Tab-separated table of C-alpha atoms and ligand atoms in Angstrom:
chain	number	residue	atom	x	y	z
U	1	MET	CA	-2.365	22.965	19.679
U	2	LYS	CA	-3.882	20.646	17.082
U	3	ILE	CA	-1.461	19.950	14.246
U	4	GLY	CA	-2.480	18.039	11.114
U	5	ILE	CA	0.334	16.431	9.139
U	6	PHE	CA	-0.185	14.580	5.882
U	7	ASP	CA	1.590	12.764	3.095
U	8	SER	CA	0.671	10.308	0.370
U	9	GLY	CA	1.943	7.547	2.652
U	10	ILE	CA	4.538	6.729	5.286
U	11	GLY	CA	7.102	9.380	4.259
U	12	GLY	CA	5.419	12.047	6.363
U	13	ILE	CA	5.995	9.992	9.511
U	14	SER	CA	9.584	11.254	9.328
U	15	LEU	CA	8.286	14.819	9.764
U	16	LEU	CA	5.839	13.712	12.458
U	17	HIS	CA	8.716	11.962	14.272
U	18	GLU	CA	10.790	15.135	14.318
U	19	ALA	CA	7.789	17.234	15.420
U	20	MET	CA	6.977	14.801	18.272
U	21	LYS	CA	10.536	15.057	19.561
U	22	LYS	CA	10.861	18.818	19.326
U	23	LEU	CA	7.259	19.778	20.189
U	24	PRO	CA	6.095	16.903	22.416
U	25	ASP	CA	3.187	18.692	24.079
U	26	GLU	CA	1.040	19.188	20.991
U	27	GLN	CA	-1.786	17.047	19.649
U	28	TYR	CA	-0.944	15.373	16.321
U	29	TYR	CA	-3.157	14.036	13.544
U	30	PHE	CA	-1.222	12.129	10.908
U	31	TYR	CA	-2.952	11.380	7.617
U	32	ALA	CA	-1.461	8.956	5.077
U	33	ASP	CA	-3.348	9.006	1.778
U	34	VAL	CA	-2.848	5.276	1.249
U	35	ASP	CA	-5.673	5.060	-1.302
U	36	HIS	CA	-3.737	7.347	-3.654
U	37	VAL	CA	-0.044	6.719	-2.960
U	38	PRO	CA	2.186	7.356	-4.909
U	39	TYR	CA	1.605	11.028	-5.711
U	40	GLY	CA	4.958	11.527	-7.418
U	41	VAL	CA	3.949	10.020	-10.753
U	42	LYS	CA	0.387	11.449	-10.945
U	43	SER	CA	-0.920	14.536	-12.746
U	44	PRO	CA	-0.849	17.899	-10.942
U	45	GLU	CA	-4.679	18.134	-11.276
U	46	GLN	CA	-5.121	14.788	-9.555
U	47	ILE	CA	-2.675	15.615	-6.756
U	48	SER	CA	-4.316	19.014	-6.171
U	49	GLU	CA	-7.701	17.327	-5.796
U	50	TYR	CA	-6.351	14.937	-3.128
U	51	VAL	CA	-4.623	17.767	-1.273
U	52	GLU	CA	-7.719	19.995	-1.281
U	53	ASP	CA	-9.779	17.128	0.178
U	54	ILE	CA	-7.283	16.405	2.952
U	55	VAL	CA	-6.766	20.050	3.889
U	56	GLY	CA	-10.557	20.560	3.875
U	57	SER	CA	-11.082	17.679	6.279
U	58	PHE	CA	-8.281	18.891	8.573
U	59	VAL	CA	-9.858	22.361	8.621
U	60	ASN	CA	-13.203	20.785	9.585
U	61	MET	CA	-11.446	18.936	12.411
U	62	GLY	CA	-10.330	22.282	13.834
U	63	MET	CA	-6.575	22.137	13.259
U	64	ASP	CA	-4.446	25.102	14.322
U	65	ALA	CA	-1.933	24.395	11.561
U	66	ILE	CA	-1.390	21.911	8.752
U	67	VAL	CA	1.936	20.558	7.521
U	68	ILE	CA	2.146	19.144	4.016
U	69	ALA	CA	4.824	16.558	4.820
U	70	CYS	CA	5.252	15.841	1.148
U	71	ASN	CA	7.502	17.684	-1.277
U	72	THR	CA	5.407	16.580	-4.241
U	73	ALA	CA	2.102	17.854	-2.839
U	74	THR	CA	3.781	21.096	-1.769
U	75	ALA	CA	5.248	21.686	-5.226
U	76	VAL	CA	1.889	21.210	-6.905
U	77	ALA	CA	-0.772	22.372	-4.478
U	78	ALA	CA	0.521	24.404	-1.514
U	79	ASP	CA	-0.250	27.733	-3.179
U	80	ILE	CA	-3.709	26.528	-4.224
U	81	VAL	CA	-4.789	25.448	-0.721
U	82	ARG	CA	-3.259	28.513	0.904
U	83	LYS	CA	-5.563	30.657	-1.230
U	84	GLU	CA	-8.557	28.514	-0.411
U	85	PHE	CA	-8.135	28.121	3.368
U	86	SER	CA	-7.134	30.708	5.908
U	87	ILE	CA	-5.204	28.599	8.471
U	88	PRO	CA	-1.399	28.264	8.466
U	89	ILE	CA	-0.367	25.661	5.871
U	90	ILE	CA	3.293	24.768	6.009
U	91	GLY	CA	4.850	23.037	3.044
U	92	MET	CA	8.086	21.145	2.467
U	93	GLU	CA	10.654	21.887	-0.174
U	94	PRO	CA	13.888	19.970	-0.816
U	95	ALA	CA	16.571	21.407	1.489
U	96	VAL	CA	18.683	22.709	-1.404
U	97	LYS	CA	19.955	25.856	0.295
U	98	PRO	CA	21.727	24.228	3.285
U	99	ALA	CA	23.134	21.571	0.955
U	100	VAL	CA	24.563	24.190	-1.439
U	101	ASN	CA	26.084	26.093	1.496
U	102	ARG	CA	27.777	22.918	2.673
U	103	ALA	CA	28.962	22.014	-0.828
U	104	LEU	CA	30.552	25.439	-1.214
U	105	LYS	CA	32.746	24.499	1.747
U	106	THR	CA	33.538	20.926	0.684
U	107	GLY	CA	34.095	21.761	-2.987
U	108	GLY	CA	31.696	18.976	-3.996
U	109	LYS	CA	28.411	18.845	-5.888
U	110	VAL	CA	24.830	18.440	-4.660
U	111	LEU	CA	22.475	15.701	-5.787
U	112	VAL	CA	18.771	16.317	-5.162
U	113	MET	CA	16.728	13.106	-5.142
U	114	ALA	CA	12.968	13.622	-5.471
U	115	THR	CA	9.884	12.336	-7.243
U	116	PRO	CA	9.434	12.995	-10.987
U	117	VAL	CA	6.641	15.516	-10.255
U	118	THR	CA	8.751	17.524	-7.784
U	119	ILE	CA	11.600	17.610	-10.304
U	120	ARG	CA	9.291	18.771	-13.107
U	121	GLU	CA	7.512	21.505	-11.130
U	122	ASN	CA	8.571	25.171	-11.227
U	123	LYS	CA	8.854	25.493	-7.453
U	124	LEU	CA	12.051	23.444	-7.287
U	125	LYS	CA	13.469	25.025	-10.446
U	126	SER	CA	13.017	28.532	-9.085
U	127	LEU	CA	14.463	27.531	-5.693
U	128	ILE	CA	17.578	26.214	-7.455
U	129	GLU	CA	17.834	29.374	-9.566
U	130	ARG	CA	17.755	31.436	-6.380
U	131	VAL	CA	20.347	29.536	-4.348
U	132	ASP	CA	22.647	27.783	-6.832
U	133	ASP	CA	24.499	30.435	-8.796
U	134	ARG	CA	27.569	28.161	-9.011
U	135	HIS	CA	25.526	25.387	-10.688
U	136	LEU	CA	26.424	22.701	-8.203
U	137	VAL	CA	23.002	21.038	-8.132
U	138	GLU	CA	21.876	18.047	-10.176
U	139	LEU	CA	18.492	16.327	-10.001
U	140	LEU	CA	17.651	12.641	-9.910
U	141	PRO	CA	14.135	11.149	-9.853
U	142	MET	CA	13.829	8.106	-7.569
U	143	PRO	CA	10.166	7.030	-7.757
U	144	GLY	CA	11.022	3.393	-7.038
U	145	LEU	CA	11.972	4.256	-3.459
U	146	VAL	CA	8.394	5.341	-2.714
U	147	ARG	CA	7.094	1.932	-3.802
U	148	LEU	CA	9.779	0.086	-1.794
U	149	ALA	CA	9.119	2.250	1.287
U	150	GLU	CA	5.413	1.477	1.220
U	151	MET	CA	6.378	-2.234	1.275
U	152	GLU	CA	8.712	-1.501	4.245
U	153	LYS	CA	11.685	-2.685	2.182
U	154	PHE	CA	14.387	-0.284	3.298
U	155	ASP	CA	17.479	-2.483	2.946
U	156	GLY	CA	18.572	-5.508	0.992
U	157	GLU	CA	19.354	-6.558	-2.549
U	158	GLU	CA	16.330	-5.061	-4.282
U	159	VAL	CA	16.906	-1.665	-2.643
U	160	ASP	CA	20.650	-1.646	-3.378
U	161	ALA	CA	20.083	-2.710	-6.978
U	162	TYR	CA	17.523	0.059	-7.560
U	163	ILE	CA	19.666	2.800	-6.020
U	164	ASN	CA	22.801	1.678	-7.872
U	165	GLU	CA	20.906	1.480	-11.143
U	166	GLN	CA	19.598	5.045	-10.751
U	167	LEU	CA	23.027	6.343	-9.764
U	168	ALA	CA	24.838	4.526	-12.575
U	169	VAL	CA	24.555	7.538	-14.910
U	170	LEU	CA	26.444	9.766	-12.450
U	171	ASP	CA	30.022	10.040	-11.292
U	172	ARG	CA	29.348	9.508	-7.596
U	173	SER	CA	32.778	10.687	-6.529
U	174	LEU	CA	31.844	14.294	-7.421
U	175	TYR	CA	29.082	14.641	-4.827
U	176	THR	CA	29.420	15.505	-1.154
U	177	GLU	CA	25.771	16.392	-0.438
U	178	VAL	CA	22.607	14.437	-1.179
U	179	VAL	CA	19.270	16.156	-0.587
U	180	LEU	CA	16.445	13.809	0.323
U	181	GLY	CA	13.747	15.717	-1.543
U	182	CYS	CA	10.965	13.271	-0.764
U	183	THR	CA	9.992	12.376	2.769
U	184	HIS	CA	9.815	8.671	1.883
U	185	PHE	CA	13.581	8.658	1.229
U	186	ASN	CA	14.518	9.174	4.891
U	187	TYR	CA	14.094	5.471	5.608
U	188	PHE	CA	16.830	4.623	3.092
U	189	LYS	CA	19.679	6.621	4.622
U	190	PRO	CA	21.946	3.565	5.213
U	191	ALA	CA	21.441	2.214	1.682
U	192	ILE	CA	22.062	5.624	0.062
U	193	ILE	CA	25.238	6.215	2.058
U	194	LYS	CA	26.436	2.718	1.134
U	195	SER	CA	25.816	3.255	-2.584
U	196	PHE	CA	28.085	6.308	-2.600
U	197	GLU	CA	30.786	4.495	-0.656
U	198	ILE	CA	31.081	2.065	-3.579
U	199	GLU	CA	32.856	4.854	-5.443
U	200	ASN	CA	34.702	6.033	-2.345
U	201	SER	CA	32.471	9.035	-1.935
U	202	LYS	CA	31.402	10.085	1.535
U	203	VAL	CA	28.182	12.056	1.355
U	204	ASP	CA	26.121	14.076	3.821
U	205	LEU	CA	22.399	13.479	3.615
U	206	VAL	CA	20.284	16.604	4.006
U	207	ASP	CA	16.557	16.435	4.700
U	208	GLY	CA	14.023	19.147	5.360
U	209	ASN	CA	12.395	17.827	8.531
U	210	GLU	CA	14.285	19.837	11.111
U	211	GLY	CA	13.885	23.124	9.241
U	212	THR	CA	10.185	22.505	8.692
U	213	VAL	CA	9.531	21.758	12.371
U	214	ARG	CA	11.464	24.861	13.371
U	215	TYR	CA	9.297	26.901	11.008
U	216	LEU	CA	6.115	25.249	12.355
U	217	ALA	CA	7.127	26.219	15.895
U	218	ARG	CA	7.737	29.783	14.822
U	219	VAL	CA	4.370	30.036	13.066
U	220	LEU	CA	2.527	28.697	16.133
U	221	GLY	CA	4.644	30.613	18.654
U	222	LEU	CA	5.865	27.405	20.334
U	223	ASP	CA	9.210	26.727	22.012
U	224	LEU	CA	11.291	23.904	20.585
U	225	LYS	CA	12.834	21.329	22.911
U	226	GLU	CA	16.296	21.878	21.530
U	227	ASN	CA	18.016	20.002	24.310
U	228	GLU	CA	16.298	16.731	23.420
U	229	LYS	CA	19.599	15.274	22.217
U	230	VAL	CA	18.735	11.703	22.770
U	231	ASP	CA	21.418	9.898	20.837
U	232	ASN	CA	22.760	8.345	23.993
U	233	ILE	CA	19.398	6.915	25.050
U	234	GLU	CA	18.466	3.420	23.906
U	235	ILE	CA	16.236	3.463	20.822
U	236	LEU	CA	13.410	1.625	22.568
U	237	ASP	CA	13.459	4.002	25.557
U	238	ASN	CA	13.073	6.817	23.135
U	239	ILE	CA	10.190	5.098	21.389
U	240	GLU	CA	8.487	4.731	24.765
U	241	ILE	CA	8.772	8.481	25.267
U	242	LEU	CA	7.169	8.975	21.849
U	243	ASP	CA	4.391	6.534	22.821
U	244	SER	CA	3.239	8.966	25.482
U	245	ILE	CA	2.613	11.732	22.921
U	246	ASN	CA	-0.889	12.419	21.674
U	247	VAL	CA	-1.098	11.161	18.045
U	248	SER	CA	-3.989	9.831	15.968
U	249	TYR	CA	-3.300	8.120	12.662
U	250	TYR	CA	-5.619	8.237	9.673
U	251	GLU	CA	-5.504	6.354	6.395
U	252	SER	CA	-7.272	8.307	3.658
U	253	GLY	CA	-9.771	9.685	6.182
U	254	ARG	CA	-10.263	6.498	8.224
U	255	LEU	CA	-9.038	6.540	11.824
U	256	VAL	CA	-6.548	3.720	12.345
U	257	THR	CA	-7.427	1.545	15.333
U	258	GLU	CA	-6.146	-1.886	14.240
U	259	LYS	CA	-3.231	-3.091	16.363
U	260	GLU	CA	-1.389	-4.433	13.333
U	261	LYS	CA	-1.378	-1.019	11.643
U	262	LEU	CA	-0.487	0.861	14.813
U	263	ASP	CA	2.397	-1.593	15.283
U	264	LYS	CA	3.548	-0.717	11.796
U	265	PHE	CA	3.653	3.011	12.627
U	266	ARG	CA	5.625	2.199	15.781
U	267	ARG	CA	8.080	0.142	13.705
U	268	LEU	CA	8.525	3.121	11.377
U	269	HIS	CA	9.342	5.406	14.314
U	270	GLN	CA	11.934	2.845	15.404
U	271	ARG	CA	13.430	2.796	11.933
U	272	LEU	CA	13.616	6.608	11.882
U	273	GLU	CA	15.203	6.671	15.315
U	274	LEU	CA	17.870	4.304	13.998
U	275	VAL	CA	18.581	6.018	10.670
U	276	ASN	CA	18.584	9.534	12.149
U	277	ARG	CA	21.544	8.534	14.314
U	278	LEU	CA	23.772	7.869	11.278
Y	1	LIG	N1	6.560	11.596	0.268
Y	1	LIG	C1	6.248	12.374	-0.858
Y	1	LIG	C2	7.237	13.487	-1.125
Y	1	LIG	O1	7.832	14.007	-0.197
Y	1	LIG	C3	5.694	11.752	-2.108
Y	1	LIG	C4	5.850	10.318	-2.420
Y	1	LIG	C5	4.884	9.890	-3.489
Y	1	LIG	O2	3.737	9.656	-3.131
Y	1	LIG	O3	5.292	9.779	-4.647
Y	1	LIG	O4	7.408	13.926	-2.227
């Protein structure tokens, strides 16, 4: 099956990575809208225009399904493109429900990190209304992480300073669950965990990639490779397995062929392999 996956930038690679591991026999087309990243601080009209263009070009390429690997684009434009195009379009929403269920057991609170647009949009508000009757959820915009991710700065002083600055308004010891409500945030798992440890808080990080891939499989009638538990395989061996999967990368419509850029995507898969083992 031909599966088109897109995001404003590199965040969506985290969804692609999960899909490649669980559904390795499919043909993937990953589109990073590098000309327009970041989406999370733009107007809904602007974001909808970008999303309509990308979905239109994926439809012309004959995709069997499209995944919007971007919480921001989903919040603003998923309903619009679903009306316009008749193929399955799968969106991503912050994984609030599993986080609330876990927090009900731990007795802690849930912090949802996302872009300012995702936080402002009604989709997230109505999701929280539906699943958070105990009012455990708080929201925190983290747009700076998108900029840092696009520069491949996932650790170090600048990253720690930004995260700590954003978290300074909160009592970190109250939280046990952090929802990564933007696909770009997956790269920062070590730094986010560390910033909570400063106040002796041990948090679980919850992202929506696994649930989205499971839903994609269901929509396409595919079987997931659930037994691909690869934590005991060396990271590079795993990356070699991923290398054998059929993926084409596009940057705002242009097929990526340059070695330097393809090396960058490979580096990002390595990073994800590392952080997903935490
Ligand atoms: N990765 C995107 C998300 O999941 C958006 C990042 C951005 O472009 O602001 O929301």
